Tab-separated table of C-alpha atoms and ligand atoms in Angstrom:
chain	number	residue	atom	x	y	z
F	1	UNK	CA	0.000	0.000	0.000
F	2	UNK	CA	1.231	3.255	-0.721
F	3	UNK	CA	1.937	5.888	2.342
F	4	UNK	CA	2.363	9.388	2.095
F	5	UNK	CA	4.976	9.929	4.732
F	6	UNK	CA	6.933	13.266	5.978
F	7	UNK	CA	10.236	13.725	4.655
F	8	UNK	CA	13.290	12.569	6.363
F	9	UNK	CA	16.896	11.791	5.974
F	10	UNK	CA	16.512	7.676	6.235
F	11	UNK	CA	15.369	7.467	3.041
F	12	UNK	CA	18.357	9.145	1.528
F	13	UNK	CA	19.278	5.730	-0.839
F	14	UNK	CA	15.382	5.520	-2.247
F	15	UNK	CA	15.045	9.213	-2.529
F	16	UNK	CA	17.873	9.513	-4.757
F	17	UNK	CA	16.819	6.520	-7.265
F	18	UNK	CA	13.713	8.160	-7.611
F	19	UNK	CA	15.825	11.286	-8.546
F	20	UNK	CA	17.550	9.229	-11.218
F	21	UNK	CA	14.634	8.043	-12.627
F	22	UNK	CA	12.885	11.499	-12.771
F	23	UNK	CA	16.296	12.694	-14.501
F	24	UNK	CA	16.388	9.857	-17.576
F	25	UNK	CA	13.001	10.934	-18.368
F	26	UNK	CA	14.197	14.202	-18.677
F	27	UNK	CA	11.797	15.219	-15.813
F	28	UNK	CA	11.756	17.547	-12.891
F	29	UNK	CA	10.387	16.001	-9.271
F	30	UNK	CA	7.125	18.245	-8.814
F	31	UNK	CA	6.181	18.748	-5.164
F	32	UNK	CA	9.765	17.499	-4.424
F	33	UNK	CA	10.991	21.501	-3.358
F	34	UNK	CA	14.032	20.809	-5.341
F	35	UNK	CA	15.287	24.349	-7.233
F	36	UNK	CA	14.762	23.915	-10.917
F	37	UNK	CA	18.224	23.652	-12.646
F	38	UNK	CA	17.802	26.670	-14.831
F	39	UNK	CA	16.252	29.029	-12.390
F	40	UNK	CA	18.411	31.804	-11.663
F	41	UNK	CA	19.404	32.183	-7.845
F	42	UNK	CA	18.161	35.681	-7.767
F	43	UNK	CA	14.593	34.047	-8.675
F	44	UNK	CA	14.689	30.983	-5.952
F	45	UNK	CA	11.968	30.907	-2.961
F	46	UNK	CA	13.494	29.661	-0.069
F	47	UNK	CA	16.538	27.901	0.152
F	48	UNK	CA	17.821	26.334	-2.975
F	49	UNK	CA	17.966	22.828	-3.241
F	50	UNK	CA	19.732	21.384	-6.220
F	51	UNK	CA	19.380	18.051	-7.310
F	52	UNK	CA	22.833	17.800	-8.341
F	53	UNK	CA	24.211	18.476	-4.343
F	54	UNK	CA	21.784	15.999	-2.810
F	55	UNK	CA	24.049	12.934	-3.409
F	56	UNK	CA	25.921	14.378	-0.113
F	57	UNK	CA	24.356	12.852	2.956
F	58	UNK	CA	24.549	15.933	5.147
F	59	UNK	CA	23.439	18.315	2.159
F	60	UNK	CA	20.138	15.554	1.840
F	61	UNK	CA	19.721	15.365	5.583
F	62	UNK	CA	19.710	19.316	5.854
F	63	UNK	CA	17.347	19.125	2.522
F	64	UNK	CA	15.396	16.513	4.379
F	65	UNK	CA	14.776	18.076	7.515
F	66	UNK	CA	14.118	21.186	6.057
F	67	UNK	CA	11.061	20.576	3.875
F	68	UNK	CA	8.515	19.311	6.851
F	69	UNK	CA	9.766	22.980	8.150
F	70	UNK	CA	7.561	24.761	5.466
F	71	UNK	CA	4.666	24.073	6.944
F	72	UNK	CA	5.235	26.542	9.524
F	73	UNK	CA	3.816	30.151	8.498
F	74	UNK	CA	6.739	31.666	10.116
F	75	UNK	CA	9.353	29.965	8.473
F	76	UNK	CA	7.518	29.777	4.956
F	77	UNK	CA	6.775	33.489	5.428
F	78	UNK	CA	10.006	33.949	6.386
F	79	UNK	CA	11.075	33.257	2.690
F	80	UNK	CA	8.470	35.312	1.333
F	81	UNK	CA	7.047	31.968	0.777
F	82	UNK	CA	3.266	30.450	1.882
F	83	UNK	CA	3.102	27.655	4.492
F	84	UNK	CA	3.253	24.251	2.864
F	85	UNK	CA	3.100	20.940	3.663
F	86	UNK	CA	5.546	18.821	1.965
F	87	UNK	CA	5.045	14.717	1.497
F	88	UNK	CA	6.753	11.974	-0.248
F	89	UNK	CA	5.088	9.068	-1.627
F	90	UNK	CA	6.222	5.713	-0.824
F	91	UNK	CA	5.458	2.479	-0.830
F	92	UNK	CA	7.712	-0.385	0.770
F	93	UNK	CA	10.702	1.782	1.280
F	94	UNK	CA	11.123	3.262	-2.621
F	95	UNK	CA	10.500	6.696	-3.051
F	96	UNK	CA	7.602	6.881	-5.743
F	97	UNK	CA	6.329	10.738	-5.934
F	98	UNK	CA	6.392	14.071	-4.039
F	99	UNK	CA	3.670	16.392	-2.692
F	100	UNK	CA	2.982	19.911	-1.818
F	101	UNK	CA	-0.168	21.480	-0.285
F	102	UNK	CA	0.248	25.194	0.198
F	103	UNK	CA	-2.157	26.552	2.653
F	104	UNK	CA	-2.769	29.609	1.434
F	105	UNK	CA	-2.640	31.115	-1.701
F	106	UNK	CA	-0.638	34.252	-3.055
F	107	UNK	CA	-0.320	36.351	-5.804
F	108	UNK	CA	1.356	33.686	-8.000
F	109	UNK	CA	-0.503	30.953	-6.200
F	110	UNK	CA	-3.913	32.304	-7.449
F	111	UNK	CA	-2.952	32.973	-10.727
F	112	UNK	CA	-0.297	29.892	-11.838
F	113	UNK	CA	0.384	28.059	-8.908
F	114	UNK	CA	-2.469	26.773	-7.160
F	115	UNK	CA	-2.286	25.041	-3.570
F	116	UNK	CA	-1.605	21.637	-4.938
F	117	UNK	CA	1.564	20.331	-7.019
F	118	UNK	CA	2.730	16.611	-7.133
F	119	UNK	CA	4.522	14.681	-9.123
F	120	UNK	CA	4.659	10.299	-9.814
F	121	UNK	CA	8.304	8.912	-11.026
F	122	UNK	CA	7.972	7.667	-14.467
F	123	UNK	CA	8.084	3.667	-13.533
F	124	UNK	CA	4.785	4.114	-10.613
F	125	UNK	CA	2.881	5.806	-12.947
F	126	UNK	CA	-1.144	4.832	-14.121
F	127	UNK	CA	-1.682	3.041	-10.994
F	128	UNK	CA	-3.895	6.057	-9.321
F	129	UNK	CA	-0.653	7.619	-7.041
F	130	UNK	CA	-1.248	11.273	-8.118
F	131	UNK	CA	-5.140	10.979	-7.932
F	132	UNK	CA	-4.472	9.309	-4.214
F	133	UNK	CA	-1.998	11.998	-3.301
F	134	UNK	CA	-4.309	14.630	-4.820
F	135	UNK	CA	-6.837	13.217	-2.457
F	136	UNK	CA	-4.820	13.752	0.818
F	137	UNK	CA	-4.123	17.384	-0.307
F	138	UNK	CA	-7.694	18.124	-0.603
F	139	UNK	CA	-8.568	16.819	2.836
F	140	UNK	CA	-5.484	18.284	4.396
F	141	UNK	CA	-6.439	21.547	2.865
F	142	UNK	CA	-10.154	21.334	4.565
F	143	UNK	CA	-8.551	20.135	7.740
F	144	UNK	CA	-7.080	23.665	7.613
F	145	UNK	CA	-10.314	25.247	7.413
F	146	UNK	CA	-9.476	26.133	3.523
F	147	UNK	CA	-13.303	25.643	1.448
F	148	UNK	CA	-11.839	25.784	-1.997
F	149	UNK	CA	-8.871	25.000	-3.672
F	150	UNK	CA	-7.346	25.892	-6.664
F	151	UNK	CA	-5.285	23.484	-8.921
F	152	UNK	CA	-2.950	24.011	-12.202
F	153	UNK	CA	-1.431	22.442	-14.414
F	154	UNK	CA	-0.096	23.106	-17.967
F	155	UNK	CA	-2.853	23.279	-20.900
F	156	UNK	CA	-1.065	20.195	-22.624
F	157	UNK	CA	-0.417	17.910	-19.568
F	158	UNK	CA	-3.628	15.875	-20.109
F	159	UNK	CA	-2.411	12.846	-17.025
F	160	UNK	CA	-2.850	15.904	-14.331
F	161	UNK	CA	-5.470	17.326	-15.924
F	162	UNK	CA	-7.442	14.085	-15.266
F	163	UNK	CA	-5.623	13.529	-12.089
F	164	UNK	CA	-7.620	16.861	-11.082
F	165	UNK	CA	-10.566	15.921	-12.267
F	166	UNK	CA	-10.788	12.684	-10.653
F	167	UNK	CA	-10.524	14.795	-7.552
F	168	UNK	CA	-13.370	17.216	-8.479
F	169	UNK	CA	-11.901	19.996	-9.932
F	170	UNK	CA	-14.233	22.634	-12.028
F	171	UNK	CA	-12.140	23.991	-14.523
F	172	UNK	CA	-12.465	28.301	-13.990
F	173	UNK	CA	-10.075	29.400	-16.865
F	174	UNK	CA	-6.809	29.039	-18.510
F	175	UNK	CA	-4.066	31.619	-17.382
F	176	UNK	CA	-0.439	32.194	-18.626
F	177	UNK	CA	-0.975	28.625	-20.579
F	178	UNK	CA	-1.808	26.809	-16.680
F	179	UNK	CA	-5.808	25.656	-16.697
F	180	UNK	CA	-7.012	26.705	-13.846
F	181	UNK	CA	-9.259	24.222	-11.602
F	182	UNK	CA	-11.381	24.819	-8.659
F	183	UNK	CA	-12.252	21.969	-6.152
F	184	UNK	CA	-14.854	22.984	-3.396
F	185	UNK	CA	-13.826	21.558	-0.069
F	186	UNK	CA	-17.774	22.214	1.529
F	187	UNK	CA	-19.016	19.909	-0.382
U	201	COA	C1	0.573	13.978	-13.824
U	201	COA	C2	1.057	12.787	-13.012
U	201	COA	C3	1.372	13.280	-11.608
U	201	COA	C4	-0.040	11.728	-12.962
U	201	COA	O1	0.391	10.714	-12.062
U	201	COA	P1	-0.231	9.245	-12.050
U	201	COA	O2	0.066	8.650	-10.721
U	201	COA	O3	0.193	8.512	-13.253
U	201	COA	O4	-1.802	9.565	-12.169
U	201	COA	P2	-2.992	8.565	-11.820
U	201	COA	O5	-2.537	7.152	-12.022
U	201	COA	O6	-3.548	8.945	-10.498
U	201	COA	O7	-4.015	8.904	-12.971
U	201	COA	C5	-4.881	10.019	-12.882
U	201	COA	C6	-5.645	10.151	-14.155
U	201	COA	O8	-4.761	10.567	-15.192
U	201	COA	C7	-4.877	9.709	-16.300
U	201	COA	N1	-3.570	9.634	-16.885
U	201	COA	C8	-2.415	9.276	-16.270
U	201	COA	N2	-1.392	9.361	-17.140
U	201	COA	C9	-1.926	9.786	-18.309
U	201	COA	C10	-1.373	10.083	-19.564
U	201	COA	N3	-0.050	9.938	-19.788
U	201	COA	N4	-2.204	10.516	-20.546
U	201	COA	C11	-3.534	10.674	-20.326
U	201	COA	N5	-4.116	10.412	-19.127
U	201	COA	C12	-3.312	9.969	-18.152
U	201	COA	C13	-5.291	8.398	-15.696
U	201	COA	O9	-5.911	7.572	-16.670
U	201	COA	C14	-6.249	8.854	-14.642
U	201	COA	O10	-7.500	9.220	-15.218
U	201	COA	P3	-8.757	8.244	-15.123
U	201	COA	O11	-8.868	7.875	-13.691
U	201	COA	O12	-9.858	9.109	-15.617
U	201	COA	O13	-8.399	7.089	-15.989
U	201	COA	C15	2.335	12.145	-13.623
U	201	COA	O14	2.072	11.852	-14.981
U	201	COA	C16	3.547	13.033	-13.525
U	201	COA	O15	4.253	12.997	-12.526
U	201	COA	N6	3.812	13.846	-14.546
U	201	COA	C17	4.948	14.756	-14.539
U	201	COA	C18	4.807	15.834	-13.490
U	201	COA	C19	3.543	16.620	-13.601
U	201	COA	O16	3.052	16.863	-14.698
U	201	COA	N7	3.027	17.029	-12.441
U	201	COA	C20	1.854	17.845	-12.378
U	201	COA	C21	2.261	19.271	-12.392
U	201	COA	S1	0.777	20.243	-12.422
C-alpha cells in the first residue's frame, strides 16, 4: 500500500533513485521543493535545493529536515514563501512521488500556482498515485479550514489534468498557458 509519509533523511538511498529516474526521463520532481536547474538564484523561494548536491548525505539530511519545516507560516513566510506541507510518496521503502499542499494562496498561487503540485516517477505511474496523493491534499487543505482550492497544471499535460478531475476539480479558466481548476472543499 502506498503511504504518504513526511520527509526525512533515512530514506536518503530511495530518494535519490527516484531522482535518477525522474532525470532519464528528462523530468523535474514536482512537489519534491528541489530548485529547478535553470532558475536563476536571484529568482529561488526559499533555500535552494539542487538536485545535483543531494548525493551528499549531510546536504540531503539538511534538505530533508528542512522541507517538513515549510509548513510553519513563520518559516515559509520567512522566505516570502506560503506555508506548505511537503510529502513523499512511498510504498515499501522506494521513493515513488512528491507532494505539496500550500495553505494559502498568493499572488502567484492564485494565478499559476495553485495550492496543490505533485509529481509520480515515471516507472509508478497509471496506478492512481497522483489521484491518491491529490486526495490527501484536498482533505489536508479542509482540515485547515481552507473551502476551496485551486489546482494548475499546464494546458497540454492531459495525465494531471485528469488527475484533477478525478478529484473534483471545475475547470475556472486558462491563465499564462496553466488551466485553472477549482475543487470545493464544503461539499
Ligand atoms: C501527472 C502525473 C502526476 C499523474 O500521475 P499518475 O500517478 O500517473 O496519475 P494517476 O494514475 O492517479 O491517474 C490520474 C488520471 O490521469 C490519467 N492519466 C495518467 N497518465 C496519463 C497520460 N499519460 N495521458 C492521459 N491520461 C493519463 C489516468 O488515466 C487517470 O484518469 P482516469 O482515472 O480518468 O483514468 C504524472 O504523470 C507526472 O508525474 N507527470 C509529470 C509531473 C507533472 O506533470 N506534475 C503535475 C504538475 S501540475
Amino acid at each position: 500500500m502506498p503511504e504518504l509519509v513526511v520527509p526525512r533523511p533515512s530514506l536518503h538511498s530511495p530518494f535519490l533513485e527516484a531522482l535518477a529516474e525522474y532525470a532519464a526521463a528528462g523530468d523535474y520532481p514536482h512537489g519534491s521543493g528541489i530548485t529547478p536547474d535553470h532558475l536563476p538564484l536571484d529568482e529561488v523561494r526559499g533555500e535552494p535545493w539542487f538536485a545535483g548536491d543531494l548525493a551528499d548525505p549531510e546536504r540531503f539530511a539538511a534538505y530533508a529536515e528542512a522541507m517538513p519545516r515549510l509548513a510553519d507560516g513563520d518559516v515559509a513566510r520567512g522566505f516570502a514563501m506560503v506555508p506548505d506541507t511537503k510529502r513523499w510518496i512511498t510504498e515499501r521503502d522506494q521513493v515513488l512521488g512528491f507532494l505539496s499542499v500550500r495553505h494559502e494562496l498568493n499572488d502567484f498561487r492564485l494565478e499559476e500556482g495553485g495550492h496543490i503540485g505533485y509529481s509520480v516517477r515515471p516507472s509508478a505511474r497509471r496506478r492512481g498515485l497522483a489521484t491518491y496523493a491529490c486526495a490527501w491534499g484536498l482533505d489536508h487543505l479542509r482540515s485547515l479550514g481552507v473551502d476551496r482550492a485551486l489546482i494548475t497544471c499546464d494546458d497540454d499535460n492531459e495525465a494531471s489534468a485528469a488527475t484533477i478531475l478525478r478529484n473534483g476539480g471545475v475547470l475556472e479558466d486558462v491563465r499564462h498557458g496553466k488551466r485553472r481548476y477549482w475543487v470545493d472543499l464544503r461539499a
